[in-house]
């Protein structure tokens, strides 16, 4: 009865744990959809009844006229009216790293989302300018709503670990049922009763199935989650850990993942007679960047100019104090330039910045400047030209933008993270293909890709959320294990559909974080590669302890098959087998999950295929099982010869101690056990398990519960000697294998 209670409690605990984990994982996935619905703004300024009024964003309806201005988020999809001109940050929707200039000019039907210049989209942010726009779509009908629908329909496939363990479980069930039926039939054929056949069938079923496997896998993944957290990767779904280690393709976002998502001045080219400081000074003065709360706010390009000037020792505040601003001719997408007029010590002066080809037509541009700016543009850089003109008393209007003197060109870009290129190289060495998916301009994307060593065909520009999702599904259909990284709302569907989604935690959106299985706290692509290495270590360790448990259980089944087939009786009690499987096997198996990574972890390709082990490994596990079973049967036979009913106890002690010794040999298929780095957790778990075995044999009050009898010194010597045979044989095989290898 005690044995039945112990077994029932153990199995019930495993079932409750698995059920709780499944419920938690489903809750995490469902929160992704909720996060997308919260990506909309909370209020909006609209024109109703001839006057402007603020209403909740959810009350905006098609036909409303939306009023937008710099610093606000757009509440609905809307079309600009009249001559309105604004710049909008659409990075969360399209992946475009730079603000997009919008105007009311019509575009052809079918224009890609990132190029729909007359349209404002819900969830994006206005960075400059303002105007009015006619609301066309709200809620689920917006482009953001379309992403929400994609995310709702995107379901992650079963992980490689889940598929392999499911296949293994089916094989074990078939084998266990076949052996159980065969042994039961043999007992009945010899004239045994149904009760005897049933009890032996239960014992064989317990021996055939490693009851602690599910709990051990869960514990290993939980330990891996803690290790990944120390590396800056927060695991939101445990099964993603091993999947990350099996990844064959990483589909990475560009903006904010490989790049810093902060515009920087990368090149300055002043014309002859003009210094870099003069060029930057003019560019800063021809801007509208301002300070608010101790920080620079405004258009990212203009704040980048101010930052570059500060690096050259030019103070933004100092410039504004020295120059009196008299007026401005604002930037529009048609004019592609802006001019600011100042009064200073040298009189009144107009300073203009804008597209190089436009300013070249308004003044004399040196051919060298034209060539340089064209090369910059071809490389995917954002290019500005800066010009000036001395004024007498002209009014501030477009007429002053003539006969300009060009001062030079400025190139800006979203710089790569310093760690991106080394991390990309590490991924390649590990046999992982990398594809860059971005909504940015093709020229910009190719430049970033080439800087990282990516072939042009591995760079996908102007992709939509549907494009990302389709690419992930195509790769998965080819058998690839796909990791997707991203930080924007536009990444949510692909993050959720991927085998493992990795979101940026610092600069990413809540929608991306909720859709992902892993969140990076430092937004660093290098952390992804480090996490892959950690995932591989954990995956390797899972294979180690699964191999250990399977070989041990195979030995147990062999013991029953031979002993019962030969008419020797039942070699172990059911409670003894359960104790070995759940305690003396389970504790060391969990400790194996803490084994350090081998030197080959990130220098070999990822493991692929549906099988957990190849044919050679299965043969090796079979041989180990025979060794364990043979040692246990020998102890059982010696106990029968000795008399006194000690045969089951000797078999139990030999089986448990043989497996505890064997675990050290299972740490590596090639390296000798004593040459491997110490695993103190394994040492402690083996010591604890040895104490358990000794306790149930030595302590009188435990013998009755576990069907054991005391052993004398001679019997213990037999047990210890036989228990070391499997480990000795495994280490001998390793030595022969090493010697047979060519130098």
XYZ file of C-alpha atoms in Angstrom:
743
model
C 0.000 0.000 0.000
C 2.870 2.339 0.823
C 4.467 1.626 -2.536
C 1.192 2.284 -4.329
C 0.774 5.604 -2.495
C 4.341 6.695 -3.286
C 3.900 5.855 -6.967
C 0.555 7.637 -7.147
C 1.924 10.798 -5.527
C 4.914 10.907 -7.900
C 2.837 10.445 -11.049
C 0.186 12.933 -9.871
C 2.860 15.550 -9.185
C 4.250 15.169 -12.705
C 0.776 15.486 -14.256
C -0.033 18.614 -12.230
C 3.321 20.203 -13.155
C 2.866 19.531 -16.873
C -0.705 20.842 -16.797
C 0.328 24.042 -15.028
C 3.133 24.676 -17.530
C 0.790 24.148 -20.477
C -1.765 26.597 -19.047
C 0.938 29.191 -18.415
C 2.285 28.924 -21.953
C -1.172 29.389 -23.469
C -1.749 32.458 -21.291
C 1.526 33.988 -22.498
C 0.562 33.465 -26.137
C -2.884 34.995 -25.691
C -1.442 38.131 -24.066
C 0.290 38.940 -27.371
C -3.060 39.752 -28.947
C -4.020 41.960 -25.991
C -0.767 43.906 -26.305
C -1.481 44.624 -29.967
C -4.888 46.023 -29.137
C -3.211 48.377 -26.643
C -0.863 49.808 -29.293
C -3.408 52.448 -30.269
C -3.373 55.977 -28.842
C -5.697 56.905 -26.009
C -7.051 60.191 -27.364
C -7.358 62.126 -30.619
C -8.006 65.694 -31.792
C -10.728 65.801 -34.462
C -12.845 68.396 -36.240
C -16.555 67.923 -35.571
C -19.359 70.427 -35.986
C -16.860 72.936 -37.330
C -14.638 72.952 -34.243
C -11.678 71.017 -32.900
C -12.357 68.700 -29.973
C -10.474 65.976 -28.135
C -12.150 62.575 -27.962
C -11.081 59.050 -26.920
C -9.222 57.289 -29.712
C -11.734 54.446 -29.770
C -14.476 56.980 -30.628
C -12.795 58.093 -33.864
C -14.819 56.932 -36.884
C -14.258 56.959 -40.649
C -15.143 60.380 -42.024
C -13.720 62.296 -39.046
C -11.069 64.909 -39.799
C -8.028 64.163 -37.671
C -5.735 67.003 -36.526
C -2.122 65.892 -36.039
C 1.001 67.709 -34.875
C 4.597 66.952 -33.914
C 5.021 64.738 -30.857
C 1.630 63.010 -31.171
C 0.644 59.495 -32.144
C -1.831 58.949 -34.942
C -5.167 57.534 -33.777
C -6.407 56.002 -37.042
C -5.493 55.401 -40.659
C -6.110 58.704 -42.421
C -5.353 60.530 -45.685
C -3.699 63.941 -45.562
C -5.785 66.866 -46.801
C -4.692 69.925 -48.727
C -1.064 71.008 -48.668
C -0.350 69.460 -45.279
C 3.207 68.185 -44.852
C 4.454 66.124 -41.926
C 7.260 63.710 -41.048
C 6.202 60.466 -39.371
C 8.162 57.795 -37.504
C 6.788 54.524 -38.928
C 9.539 52.240 -37.580
C 7.160 50.283 -35.343
C 4.909 49.566 -38.340
C 7.228 49.227 -41.346
C 10.758 49.046 -39.927
C 11.794 52.252 -41.727
C 14.589 53.658 -39.552
C 14.230 57.321 -40.594
C 11.106 59.506 -40.385
C 9.052 59.433 -43.580
C 8.027 62.680 -45.280
C 4.274 62.741 -45.903
C 2.232 64.947 -48.232
C -1.180 64.970 -49.847
C -0.011 63.971 -53.352
C -1.741 60.824 -54.622
C 0.174 57.577 -55.225
C -0.811 54.711 -57.549
C -2.926 51.823 -56.242
C -0.871 48.934 -54.914
C 1.954 51.157 -53.648
C 3.867 49.365 -50.841
C 2.901 50.373 -47.333
C 6.216 52.131 -46.618
C 5.815 54.326 -49.739
C 2.219 55.494 -49.196
C 3.191 59.092 -48.584
C -0.332 60.602 -48.359
C -1.379 58.120 -45.657
C -0.979 58.358 -41.898
C -1.290 55.086 -40.009
C -2.592 54.312 -36.551
C 0.101 53.812 -33.924
C 2.813 55.813 -35.742
C 4.294 59.052 -34.358
C 4.489 62.505 -35.939
C 8.016 63.903 -35.600
C 7.659 67.199 -37.490
C 4.979 69.401 -38.985
C 1.256 68.941 -38.757
C -2.002 69.160 -40.604
C -5.369 67.582 -41.092
C -6.237 64.155 -42.435
C -9.472 62.382 -43.360
C -9.971 59.186 -41.348
C -10.290 56.152 -43.643
C -10.102 53.232 -41.236
C -10.201 52.580 -37.500
C -9.642 49.658 -35.157
C -9.361 46.273 -36.832
C -9.630 47.835 -40.315
C -6.329 49.749 -39.937
C -2.903 48.498 -41.001
C -2.185 47.913 -37.305
C -5.392 45.904 -37.096
C -4.244 43.792 -40.034
C -1.098 42.944 -38.059
C -3.298 41.992 -35.113
C -5.228 39.572 -37.322
C -1.981 38.067 -38.619
C -0.732 37.579 -35.069
C -4.025 35.987 -34.024
C -3.705 33.373 -36.764
C 0.022 32.723 -36.299
C 0.694 29.679 -34.144
C 4.166 28.449 -33.284
C 4.816 24.858 -34.430
C 5.814 22.117 -31.966
C 9.416 22.551 -30.874
C 12.108 20.148 -32.110
C 12.462 18.829 -28.561
C 8.728 18.207 -28.274
C 8.661 16.390 -31.626
C 11.658 14.227 -30.741
C 10.408 13.363 -27.259
C 6.943 12.558 -28.649
C 8.502 10.194 -31.181
C 10.619 8.614 -28.448
C 7.573 8.230 -26.201
C 5.649 6.417 -28.946
C 8.563 4.035 -29.489
C 8.882 3.370 -25.768
C 5.159 2.690 -25.407
C 5.178 0.230 -28.304
C 8.255 -1.543 -26.939
C 6.925 -1.610 -23.371
C 3.536 -2.989 -24.436
C 5.170 -5.663 -26.603
C 7.485 -6.815 -23.804
C 4.704 -6.716 -21.214
C 2.362 -8.807 -23.342
C 5.123 -11.262 -24.191
C 6.138 -11.787 -20.574
C 2.523 -12.037 -19.407
C 1.820 -14.645 -22.062
C 4.950 -16.582 -21.059
C 3.838 -16.670 -17.418
C 0.343 -17.842 -18.325
C 1.818 -20.472 -20.662
C 3.884 -21.874 -17.770
C 0.734 -22.218 -15.701
C 1.040 -18.998 -13.711
C -2.042 -17.126 -12.512
C -3.547 -13.878 -13.757
C -2.561 -12.035 -10.563
C 1.093 -12.992 -10.994
C 1.006 -12.003 -14.670
C -0.607 -8.654 -13.807
C 1.894 -7.761 -11.080
C 4.846 -8.605 -13.298
C 3.305 -6.609 -16.153
C 3.077 -3.568 -13.855
C 6.686 -4.004 -12.800
C 7.874 -4.233 -16.418
C 5.804 -1.191 -17.400
C 7.399 0.804 -14.579
C 10.842 -0.404 -15.637
C 10.251 0.419 -19.308
C 9.092 3.998 -18.780
C 11.399 6.588 -17.105
C 8.743 8.230 -14.931
C 10.995 11.146 -14.061
C 11.802 12.094 -17.665
C 9.158 14.813 -18.047
C 9.977 16.362 -14.677
C 13.708 16.172 -15.424
C 13.303 17.928 -18.771
C 11.234 20.642 -17.076
C 13.859 21.090 -14.357
C 16.646 21.272 -16.951
C 14.801 23.937 -18.915
C 14.092 25.922 -15.743
C 17.793 25.867 -14.862
C 18.557 26.960 -18.418
C 16.123 29.848 -18.095
C 18.035 31.082 -15.056
C 21.356 30.816 -16.914
C 19.937 32.733 -19.889
C 18.611 35.452 -17.590
C 22.163 35.970 -16.342
C 23.172 36.535 -19.989
C 20.447 39.139 -20.565
C 17.783 36.905 -22.137
C 14.494 36.493 -20.271
C 12.709 33.260 -21.176
C 8.932 33.530 -21.342
C 8.354 29.979 -22.646
C 10.549 27.173 -21.318
C 10.486 24.984 -24.419
C 12.015 27.852 -26.416
C 15.397 27.231 -24.757
C 16.210 23.971 -26.500
C 14.588 25.274 -29.703
C 16.952 28.230 -29.696
C 19.881 25.831 -29.571
C 18.472 23.915 -32.568
C 17.991 27.083 -34.653
C 19.176 26.815 -38.251
C 18.052 30.249 -39.513
C 17.837 33.608 -37.736
C 15.535 36.143 -39.392
C 16.612 39.387 -37.786
C 15.140 42.843 -37.903
C 17.549 45.646 -38.762
C 16.365 48.762 -37.011
C 17.097 48.619 -33.296
C 18.444 45.068 -33.508
C 21.511 45.229 -35.720
C 21.591 49.022 -35.634
C 21.252 51.452 -32.754
C 18.001 53.019 -34.068
C 19.556 56.423 -33.485
C 20.489 58.662 -36.399
C 24.115 59.788 -36.422
C 26.218 61.989 -38.681
C 28.623 59.670 -40.454
C 30.349 61.890 -43.052
C 31.108 65.585 -43.541
C 32.321 67.037 -46.834
C 32.867 70.809 -46.675
C 33.782 72.633 -49.896
C 37.123 74.353 -50.240
C 37.438 77.276 -47.893
C 34.811 75.968 -45.432
C 35.646 74.082 -42.242
C 33.685 71.193 -40.759
C 32.701 73.412 -37.837
C 31.316 76.062 -40.194
C 29.377 73.410 -42.085
C 27.874 71.953 -38.895
C 27.119 75.403 -37.486
C 25.092 76.319 -40.572
C 23.274 72.959 -40.518
C 22.329 73.345 -36.845
C 21.077 76.896 -37.301
C 18.951 75.755 -40.259
C 17.035 73.427 -37.930
C 14.198 73.445 -35.415
C 15.634 71.114 -32.773
C 14.967 72.399 -29.263
C 15.597 71.461 -25.662
C 12.793 70.186 -23.433
C 13.300 68.733 -19.987
C 17.067 68.747 -20.422
C 16.907 66.688 -23.635
C 16.934 67.543 -27.321
C 13.624 66.954 -29.061
C 12.553 67.283 -32.647
C 13.308 65.666 -35.952
C 15.912 62.870 -35.462
C 18.030 64.222 -38.310
C 18.167 67.671 -36.743
C 18.973 66.345 -33.275
C 21.753 64.271 -34.887
C 23.197 67.458 -36.402
C 23.159 69.119 -32.990
C 24.899 66.083 -31.456
C 27.585 66.116 -34.163
C 28.174 69.816 -33.630
C 28.566 69.243 -29.899
C 31.223 66.600 -30.628
C 33.099 69.315 -32.551
C 32.822 71.707 -29.603
C 29.890 73.742 -30.951
C 27.247 74.491 -28.314
C 23.644 74.509 -29.489
C 22.598 76.961 -26.773
C 25.569 79.151 -27.530
C 24.653 79.377 -31.211
C 21.082 80.346 -30.430
C 22.257 83.074 -28.034
C 24.626 84.514 -30.641
C 22.109 84.586 -33.485
C 18.744 86.326 -33.582
C 16.241 84.281 -35.533
C 14.231 86.502 -37.889
C 12.107 84.001 -39.781
C 11.808 80.672 -41.559
C 10.753 79.241 -44.893
C 9.588 75.782 -43.727
C 10.407 72.400 -45.183
C 7.839 70.623 -47.329
C 8.122 67.384 -49.261
C 7.656 69.344 -52.490
C 10.377 71.912 -51.730
C 12.741 69.375 -50.054
C 14.524 72.139 -48.186
C 14.112 74.622 -45.342
C 15.656 78.038 -44.755
C 16.138 80.027 -41.572
C 17.159 83.712 -41.529
C 19.376 85.045 -38.730
C 20.839 88.389 -37.730
C 24.342 88.261 -36.328
C 27.627 90.116 -36.203
C 28.046 89.761 -39.959
C 24.544 91.031 -40.772
C 21.515 89.121 -41.982
C 22.109 85.680 -43.430
C 19.914 82.899 -44.835
C 20.941 79.314 -44.040
C 19.422 76.467 -46.056
C 19.601 72.694 -45.766
C 17.917 70.132 -47.961
C 18.280 67.627 -50.781
C 21.613 68.101 -52.611
C 20.055 67.982 -56.071
C 17.614 70.742 -55.091
C 20.223 73.058 -53.555
C 22.543 72.450 -56.522
C 19.830 73.952 -58.732
C 19.611 77.046 -56.547
C 23.314 77.819 -56.550
C 26.655 76.754 -57.899
C 27.597 73.263 -56.714
C 31.191 72.029 -57.087
C 31.242 68.843 -59.237
C 33.133 67.032 -56.488
C 30.327 67.711 -54.000
C 27.749 66.361 -56.448
C 29.789 63.196 -56.943
C 30.306 62.614 -53.238
C 26.645 63.080 -52.315
C 25.558 60.755 -55.124
C 27.918 58.066 -53.840
C 26.569 58.496 -50.327
C 22.997 58.151 -51.558
C 23.891 54.997 -53.524
C 25.269 53.530 -50.291
C 21.916 54.022 -48.593
C 22.876 57.063 -46.510
C 20.542 59.984 -45.854
C 22.230 62.972 -47.520
C 21.845 66.712 -46.915
C 23.455 69.711 -48.532
C 23.937 72.964 -46.613
C 24.074 76.437 -48.176
C 24.051 80.104 -47.173
C 23.370 83.540 -48.612
C 24.117 86.998 -47.289
C 21.004 89.212 -47.266
C 20.404 92.904 -47.331
C 16.825 93.682 -46.493
C 14.773 91.152 -48.413
C 11.627 89.744 -46.820
C 11.780 86.173 -45.577
C 10.213 84.147 -48.380
C 11.230 81.653 -51.058
C 12.842 84.386 -53.141
C 15.816 84.457 -50.790
C 16.607 80.855 -51.781
C 18.499 81.915 -54.894
C 22.155 82.329 -55.724
C 23.018 80.119 -52.787
C 26.598 79.416 -51.797
C 26.922 75.689 -51.070
C 28.946 74.970 -47.948
C 29.128 71.167 -48.246
C 27.323 67.896 -47.668
C 26.386 65.854 -44.622
C 25.677 62.102 -44.600
C 23.645 60.491 -41.829
C 22.925 56.889 -40.984
C 21.635 54.567 -38.305
C 24.960 53.031 -37.169
C 25.581 49.362 -36.589
C 25.883 48.133 -33.049
C 29.590 47.492 -32.356
C 28.813 43.897 -31.424
C 26.713 43.119 -34.509
C 29.496 42.077 -36.909
C 31.328 39.762 -34.434
C 27.994 38.189 -33.491
C 27.170 37.628 -37.158
C 30.538 35.893 -37.640
C 29.877 33.700 -34.604
C 26.499 32.692 -36.031
C 28.125 31.696 -39.322
C 30.774 29.615 -37.528
C 27.963 27.847 -35.704
C 26.353 26.897 -39.034
C 23.407 29.271 -38.640
C 22.118 31.155 -41.684
C 21.112 34.784 -41.087
C 18.538 36.748 -43.058
C 17.900 40.442 -42.495
C 14.281 41.550 -42.800
C 13.514 45.256 -42.763
C 10.971 47.730 -43.993
C 13.787 50.175 -44.758
C 14.947 51.360 -48.194
C 16.694 48.643 -50.281
C 19.906 50.675 -50.660
C 20.124 51.237 -46.910
C 19.399 47.580 -46.205
C 22.035 46.361 -48.672
C 24.660 48.672 -47.174
C 24.008 47.344 -43.677
C 23.928 43.772 -44.960
C 27.252 44.074 -46.786
C 28.860 45.619 -43.719
C 27.824 42.476 -41.848
C 29.019 40.109 -44.556
C 25.511 39.162 -45.720
C 24.902 38.312 -49.350
C 22.359 40.538 -51.109
C 19.911 37.634 -51.422
C 19.915 37.316 -47.612
C 18.744 40.935 -47.286
C 15.013 41.582 -47.615
C 13.954 45.247 -47.784
C 10.571 46.926 -47.832
C 8.992 43.840 -46.266
C 5.526 44.044 -44.743
C 4.318 42.079 -41.699
C 2.617 39.635 -44.083
C 5.893 39.250 -46.034
C 7.783 38.405 -42.823
C 5.181 35.867 -41.804
C 5.197 34.253 -45.261
C 9.005 33.989 -45.302
C 9.046 32.334 -41.872
C 6.424 29.805 -42.990
C 8.339 29.042 -46.208
C 11.531 28.392 -44.252
C 9.700 26.157 -41.794
C 8.152 24.199 -44.679
C 11.723 23.445 -45.826
C 12.495 21.932 -42.425
C 14.357 24.926 -41.012
C 14.155 25.813 -37.323
C 13.548 29.558 -37.465
C 14.319 32.202 -34.849
C 12.861 35.654 -35.526
C 14.074 38.816 -33.829
C 12.267 42.119 -33.774
C 11.164 45.101 -31.744
C 8.188 46.649 -33.525
C 4.483 45.994 -33.705
C 5.107 44.961 -37.312
C 7.244 42.062 -36.055
C 4.553 40.532 -33.823
C 3.009 38.020 -36.296
C 6.398 36.615 -37.354
C 7.599 36.524 -33.739
C 4.608 34.447 -32.752
C 4.764 32.087 -35.746
C 8.507 31.449 -35.440
C 9.897 28.368 -33.740
C 11.339 30.859 -31.264
C 10.606 34.591 -31.256
C 13.182 36.949 -29.718
C 12.048 40.481 -28.867
C 14.001 43.534 -27.793
C 13.151 44.428 -24.210
C 14.718 47.847 -23.868
C 13.716 49.614 -27.080
C 10.988 47.288 -28.353
C 7.230 47.562 -28.191
C 5.047 45.744 -25.712
C 3.326 43.934 -28.572
C 6.644 42.454 -29.724
C 7.598 41.406 -26.192
C 4.272 39.679 -25.572
C 4.437 37.819 -28.904
C 7.973 36.522 -28.288
C 9.230 33.513 -26.356
C 12.477 35.233 -25.300
C 13.070 38.916 -24.486
C 16.528 40.496 -24.526
C 17.171 43.008 -21.766
C 20.037 44.712 -23.633
C 18.602 44.684 -27.208
C 21.945 43.315 -28.426
C 22.142 40.894 -31.363
C 25.252 39.421 -29.729
C 23.068 38.293 -26.824
C 20.991 36.276 -29.283
C 24.061 34.378 -30.448
C 25.193 33.855 -26.851
C 21.714 32.568 -26.039
C 21.949 30.135 -28.955
C 25.145 28.784 -27.413
C 23.405 28.438 -24.065
C 20.476 26.724 -25.763
C 22.854 24.279 -27.438
C 24.516 23.514 -24.102
C 21.137 22.808 -22.552
C 20.051 20.732 -25.548
C 23.244 18.677 -25.371
C 22.696 18.132 -21.670
C 19.103 17.058 -22.230
C 20.347 14.458 -24.707
C 22.899 13.332 -22.109
C 20.380 12.644 -19.389
C 17.784 11.186 -21.780
C 20.477 8.765 -22.986
C 21.366 8.002 -19.368
C 17.741 7.363 -18.396
C 17.010 5.258 -21.480
C 20.071 3.049 -21.059
C 19.197 2.587 -17.397
C 15.581 1.667 -18.144
C 16.644 -0.655 -20.940
C 18.828 -2.470 -18.394
C 15.853 -2.751 -16.025
C 13.609 -4.209 -18.724
C 16.331 -6.682 -19.665
C 16.584 -7.820 -16.056
C 12.875 -8.592 -15.908
C 12.793 -10.201 -19.360
C 15.652 -12.610 -18.642
C 14.742 -13.397 -15.026
C 11.090 -14.081 -15.741
C 11.771 -15.804 -19.052
C 14.196 -18.142 -17.296
C 11.729 -18.829 -14.499
C 13.900 -17.192 -11.826
C 11.096 -15.064 -10.386
C 10.610 -11.306 -10.071
C 14.047 -9.648 -9.742
C 12.856 -6.358 -8.208
C 9.768 -5.046 -6.472
C 7.720 -2.372 -8.219
C 8.510 0.193 -5.490
C 12.234 -0.506 -5.879
C 12.093 0.162 -9.628
C 10.126 3.339 -9.021
C 12.634 4.530 -6.423
C 15.507 3.986 -8.873
C 13.691 5.813 -11.669
C 12.483 8.816 -9.678
C 15.283 9.350 -7.135
C 18.565 7.606 -7.838
C 18.203 8.270 -11.593
C 16.261 11.529 -11.422
C 18.589 13.560 -9.208
C 21.763 12.894 -11.257
C 19.822 13.487 -14.483
C 18.832 16.977 -13.309
C 22.431 17.635 -12.270
C 23.592 16.725 -15.783
C 21.660 19.772 -17.005
C 24.330 21.911 -15.309
C 27.215 20.389 -17.254
C 29.367 23.082 -18.934
C 29.410 23.455 -22.719
C 31.968 21.549 -24.723
C 34.528 23.249 -26.952
C 32.579 22.189 -30.061
C 29.257 23.686 -28.949
C 29.436 26.778 -31.207
C 31.812 25.462 -33.855
C 29.552 22.760 -35.281
C 26.264 22.963 -37.221
C 22.952 22.707 -35.358
C 21.390 19.311 -34.839
C 18.589 18.597 -37.308
C 16.200 15.740 -37.993
C 13.269 14.201 -36.182
C 15.258 11.676 -34.146
C 16.774 12.396 -30.770
C 19.606 9.899 -31.399
C 21.148 8.388 -34.513
C 21.496 4.659 -35.149
C 25.041 4.515 -33.762
C 23.968 6.136 -30.504
C 21.063 3.722 -30.164
C 23.459 0.801 -30.566
C 25.670 2.267 -27.864
C 22.702 2.755 -25.524
C 21.661 -0.839 -26.164
C 25.114 -2.076 -25.252
C 25.106 -0.012 -22.053
C 21.667 -1.355 -21.172
C 22.960 -4.892 -21.606
C 25.867 -4.091 -19.258
C 23.571 -2.656 -16.582
C 21.113 -5.526 -16.954
C 23.884 -8.112 -16.930
C 25.436 -6.721 -13.731
C 22.025 -6.658 -12.037
C 21.179 -10.199 -13.131
C 24.551 -11.407 -11.842
C 23.802 -9.853 -8.441
C 20.327 -11.421 -8.458
C 21.789 -14.843 -9.259
C 24.456 -14.533 -6.543
C 21.761 -13.581 -4.054
C 19.685 -16.636 -4.963
C 22.695 -18.856 -4.447
C 23.459 -17.220 -1.077
C 19.917 -17.800 0.153
C 18.220 -15.784 2.855
C 15.998 -13.851 0.426
C 18.605 -11.222 -0.351
C 18.441 -11.617 -4.154
C 16.000 -8.714 -4.754
C 17.939 -6.423 -2.434
C 21.259 -7.256 -4.108
C 19.706 -6.697 -7.534
C 18.203 -3.391 -6.407
C 21.441 -2.105 -4.844
C 23.535 -3.204 -7.842
C 21.137 -1.609 -10.333
C 20.974 1.709 -8.451
C 24.726 1.974 -7.818
C 25.608 0.855 -11.362
C 23.491 3.677 -12.786
C 24.941 6.208 -10.335
C 28.462 5.274 -11.428
C 27.461 5.139 -15.090
C 26.226 8.752 -15.090
C 29.837 9.971 -15.043
C 30.613 7.999 -18.165
C 27.581 9.491 -19.952
C 28.879 13.061 -19.687
C 30.908 12.728 -22.896
C 31.039 10.111 -25.672
C 34.787 10.577 -26.156
C 36.455 12.268 -23.166
C 37.374 10.177 -20.139
C 35.160 10.859 -17.134
C 38.082 11.949 -14.927
C 39.297 14.484 -17.531
C 36.023 16.421 -17.696
C 35.447 19.644 -15.703
C 33.978 19.008 -12.299
C 30.209 19.230 -11.936
C 29.659 19.760 -8.221
C 25.888 19.469 -8.620
C 26.357 16.007 -10.106
C 28.716 15.004 -7.313
C 26.201 16.149 -4.700
C 23.250 14.420 -6.373
C 25.140 11.132 -6.712
C 26.189 11.320 -3.058
C 22.586 11.986 -1.993
C 21.318 9.102 -4.129
C 23.914 6.722 -2.666
C 22.704 7.670 0.804
C 19.109 6.912 -0.240
C 20.113 3.458 -1.516
C 22.056 2.748 1.653
C 19.208 3.993 3.847
C 16.502 1.775 2.353
C 18.766 -1.258 2.790
C 20.301 -0.466 6.189
C 17.536 1.300 8.134
C 15.009 -1.186 9.551
C 12.053 1.228 9.449
C 12.509 1.709 5.674
C 13.006 -1.926 4.712
C 9.368 -2.828 4.991
C 8.290 0.058 2.762
C 10.827 -0.794 0.047
C 10.846 -4.592 0.308
C 14.577 -4.836 1.195
C 16.604 -7.038 3.528
C 19.988 -6.356 5.217
C 23.219 -7.274 3.385
C 26.454 -8.419 4.969
C 29.944 -7.195 4.066
C 30.600 -9.918 1.490
C 27.325 -9.204 -0.276
C 28.079 -5.462 -0.351
C 31.475 -6.221 -1.958
C 29.745 -8.205 -4.704
C 27.269 -5.344 -5.212
C 29.984 -2.678 -5.443
C 32.175 -4.731 -7.774
C 29.334 -5.527 -10.183
C 28.057 -1.910 -10.077
C 31.365 -0.600 -11.455
C 31.420 -2.980 -14.454
C 29.227 -0.829 -16.794
C 31.283 2.338 -16.137
C 34.557 0.467 -16.648
C 33.318 -0.962 -19.950
C 32.154 2.463 -21.181
C 35.485 4.095 -20.351
C 37.364 1.240 -22.051
C 35.286 1.741 -25.192
C 36.099 5.479 -25.139
C 39.801 4.721 -24.844
C 39.722 2.302 -27.791
C 37.770 4.841 -29.847
C 40.320 7.582 -29.147
C 43.227 5.307 -30.060
C 41.601 4.285 -33.342
C 41.240 7.891 -34.488
C 43.851 9.138 -36.986
C 46.171 11.802 -35.600
